[in-house]
């Protein structure tokens, strides 16, 4: 879906998820710090949104990336 076919909220959430995947891959920040950096008010909400978007938790995503 192109950026032009998204609501501002959808665009922002996609941006946040993109930033989160980058930080999970390229940094050693804690999940709470990544959640905060990406603009989520709580780490638990970040985890729910991440799993909704990618089908895995942020922790599982990071572990999978680290094992490659």
PDB file of C-alpha atoms in Angstrom:
ATOM      1  CA  UNK A   1       0.000   0.000   0.000  1.00  0.00           C
ATOM      2  CA  UNK A   2       1.405   3.372  -0.939  1.00  0.00           C
ATOM      3  CA  UNK A   3       1.915   6.061   1.668  1.00  0.00           C
ATOM      4  CA  UNK A   4      -0.714   8.141  -0.091  1.00  0.00           C
ATOM      5  CA  UNK A   5      -3.449   5.598   0.564  1.00  0.00           C
ATOM      6  CA  UNK A   6      -2.974   5.610   4.334  1.00  0.00           C
ATOM      7  CA  UNK A   7      -4.486   7.650   7.091  1.00  0.00           C
ATOM      8  CA  UNK A   8      -2.038   9.773   9.089  1.00  0.00           C
ATOM      9  CA  UNK A   9      -2.395   7.325  11.979  1.00  0.00           C
ATOM     10  CA  UNK A  10      -1.600   4.316   9.760  1.00  0.00           C
ATOM     11  CA  UNK A  11       1.408   6.140   8.309  1.00  0.00           C
ATOM     12  CA  UNK A  12       2.684   6.996  11.806  1.00  0.00           C
ATOM     13  CA  UNK A  13       2.242   3.429  13.051  1.00  0.00           C
ATOM     14  CA  UNK A  14       4.056   2.047  10.006  1.00  0.00           C
ATOM     15  CA  UNK A  15       6.896   4.498  10.615  1.00  0.00           C
ATOM     16  CA  UNK A  16       7.096   3.498  14.279  1.00  0.00           C
ATOM     17  CA  UNK A  17       7.199  -0.205  13.386  1.00  0.00           C
ATOM     18  CA  UNK A  18       9.895   0.415  10.792  1.00  0.00           C
ATOM     19  CA  UNK A  19      11.972   2.319  13.345  1.00  0.00           C
ATOM     20  CA  UNK A  20      11.416  -0.440  15.905  1.00  0.00           C
ATOM     21  CA  UNK A  21      12.649  -3.177  13.563  1.00  0.00           C
ATOM     22  CA  UNK A  22      15.750  -1.115  12.799  1.00  0.00           C
ATOM     23  CA  UNK A  23      16.481  -0.561  16.500  1.00  0.00           C
ATOM     24  CA  UNK A  24      15.841  -4.208  17.362  1.00  0.00           C
ATOM     25  CA  UNK A  25      18.279  -5.232  14.646  1.00  0.00           C
ATOM     26  CA  UNK A  26      21.007  -2.624  14.997  1.00  0.00           C
ATOM     27  CA  UNK A  27      21.069  -1.586  18.653  1.00  0.00           C
ATOM     28  CA  UNK A  28      21.347  -3.066  22.108  1.00  0.00           C
ATOM     29  CA  UNK A  29      18.662  -0.820  23.573  1.00  0.00           C
ATOM     30  CA  UNK A  30      16.199  -2.459  25.907  1.00  0.00           C
ATOM     31  CA  UNK A  31      12.708  -3.154  24.637  1.00  0.00           C
ATOM     32  CA  UNK A  32      11.388  -0.461  26.997  1.00  0.00           C
ATOM     33  CA  UNK A  33      13.846   2.071  25.553  1.00  0.00           C
ATOM     34  CA  UNK A  34      12.910   1.115  21.990  1.00  0.00           C
ATOM     35  CA  UNK A  35       9.242   1.422  22.868  1.00  0.00           C
ATOM     36  CA  UNK A  36       9.861   4.906  24.254  1.00  0.00           C
ATOM     37  CA  UNK A  37      12.061   5.943  21.312  1.00  0.00           C
ATOM     38  CA  UNK A  38       9.346   4.868  18.880  1.00  0.00           C
ATOM     39  CA  UNK A  39       6.717   6.940  20.694  1.00  0.00           C
ATOM     40  CA  UNK A  40       4.710   4.275  22.500  1.00  0.00           C
ATOM     41  CA  UNK A  41       3.451   5.166  25.957  1.00  0.00           C
ATOM     42  CA  UNK A  42       3.994   1.677  27.361  1.00  0.00           C
ATOM     43  CA  UNK A  43       6.190  -1.260  26.460  1.00  0.00           C
ATOM     44  CA  UNK A  44       3.210  -3.605  26.697  1.00  0.00           C
ATOM     45  CA  UNK A  45       1.256  -1.617  24.098  1.00  0.00           C
ATOM     46  CA  UNK A  46       4.352  -1.564  21.884  1.00  0.00           C
ATOM     47  CA  UNK A  47       4.588  -5.354  22.208  1.00  0.00           C
ATOM     48  CA  UNK A  48       0.945  -5.831  21.262  1.00  0.00           C
ATOM     49  CA  UNK A  49       1.201  -3.536  18.235  1.00  0.00           C
ATOM     50  CA  UNK A  50       4.459  -5.151  17.128  1.00  0.00           C
ATOM     51  CA  UNK A  51       2.967  -8.637  17.336  1.00  0.00           C
ATOM     52  CA  UNK A  52      -0.109  -7.437  15.467  1.00  0.00           C
ATOM     53  CA  UNK A  53       2.122  -6.092  12.684  1.00  0.00           C
ATOM     54  CA  UNK A  54       4.719  -8.870  12.451  1.00  0.00           C
ATOM     55  CA  UNK A  55       3.181 -11.939  14.077  1.00  0.00           C
ATOM     56  CA  UNK A  56       5.950 -12.169  16.673  1.00  0.00           C
ATOM     57  CA  UNK A  57       6.968 -10.327  19.806  1.00  0.00           C
ATOM     58  CA  UNK A  58       9.802  -7.789  19.722  1.00  0.00           C
ATOM     59  CA  UNK A  59      11.923 -10.095  21.887  1.00  0.00           C
ATOM     60  CA  UNK A  60      11.359 -13.077  19.581  1.00  0.00           C
ATOM     61  CA  UNK A  61      12.104 -10.883  16.555  1.00  0.00           C
ATOM     62  CA  UNK A  62      15.407  -9.745  18.063  1.00  0.00           C
ATOM     63  CA  UNK A  63      16.401 -13.303  19.031  1.00  0.00           C
ATOM     64  CA  UNK A  64      15.645 -14.545  15.524  1.00  0.00           C
ATOM     65  CA  UNK A  65      17.753 -11.780  13.974  1.00  0.00           C
ATOM     66  CA  UNK A  66      20.639 -12.453  16.390  1.00  0.00           C
ATOM     67  CA  UNK A  67      20.683 -16.151  15.496  1.00  0.00           C
ATOM     68  CA  UNK A  68      21.182 -15.504  11.775  1.00  0.00           C
TER      69      UNK A  68
END
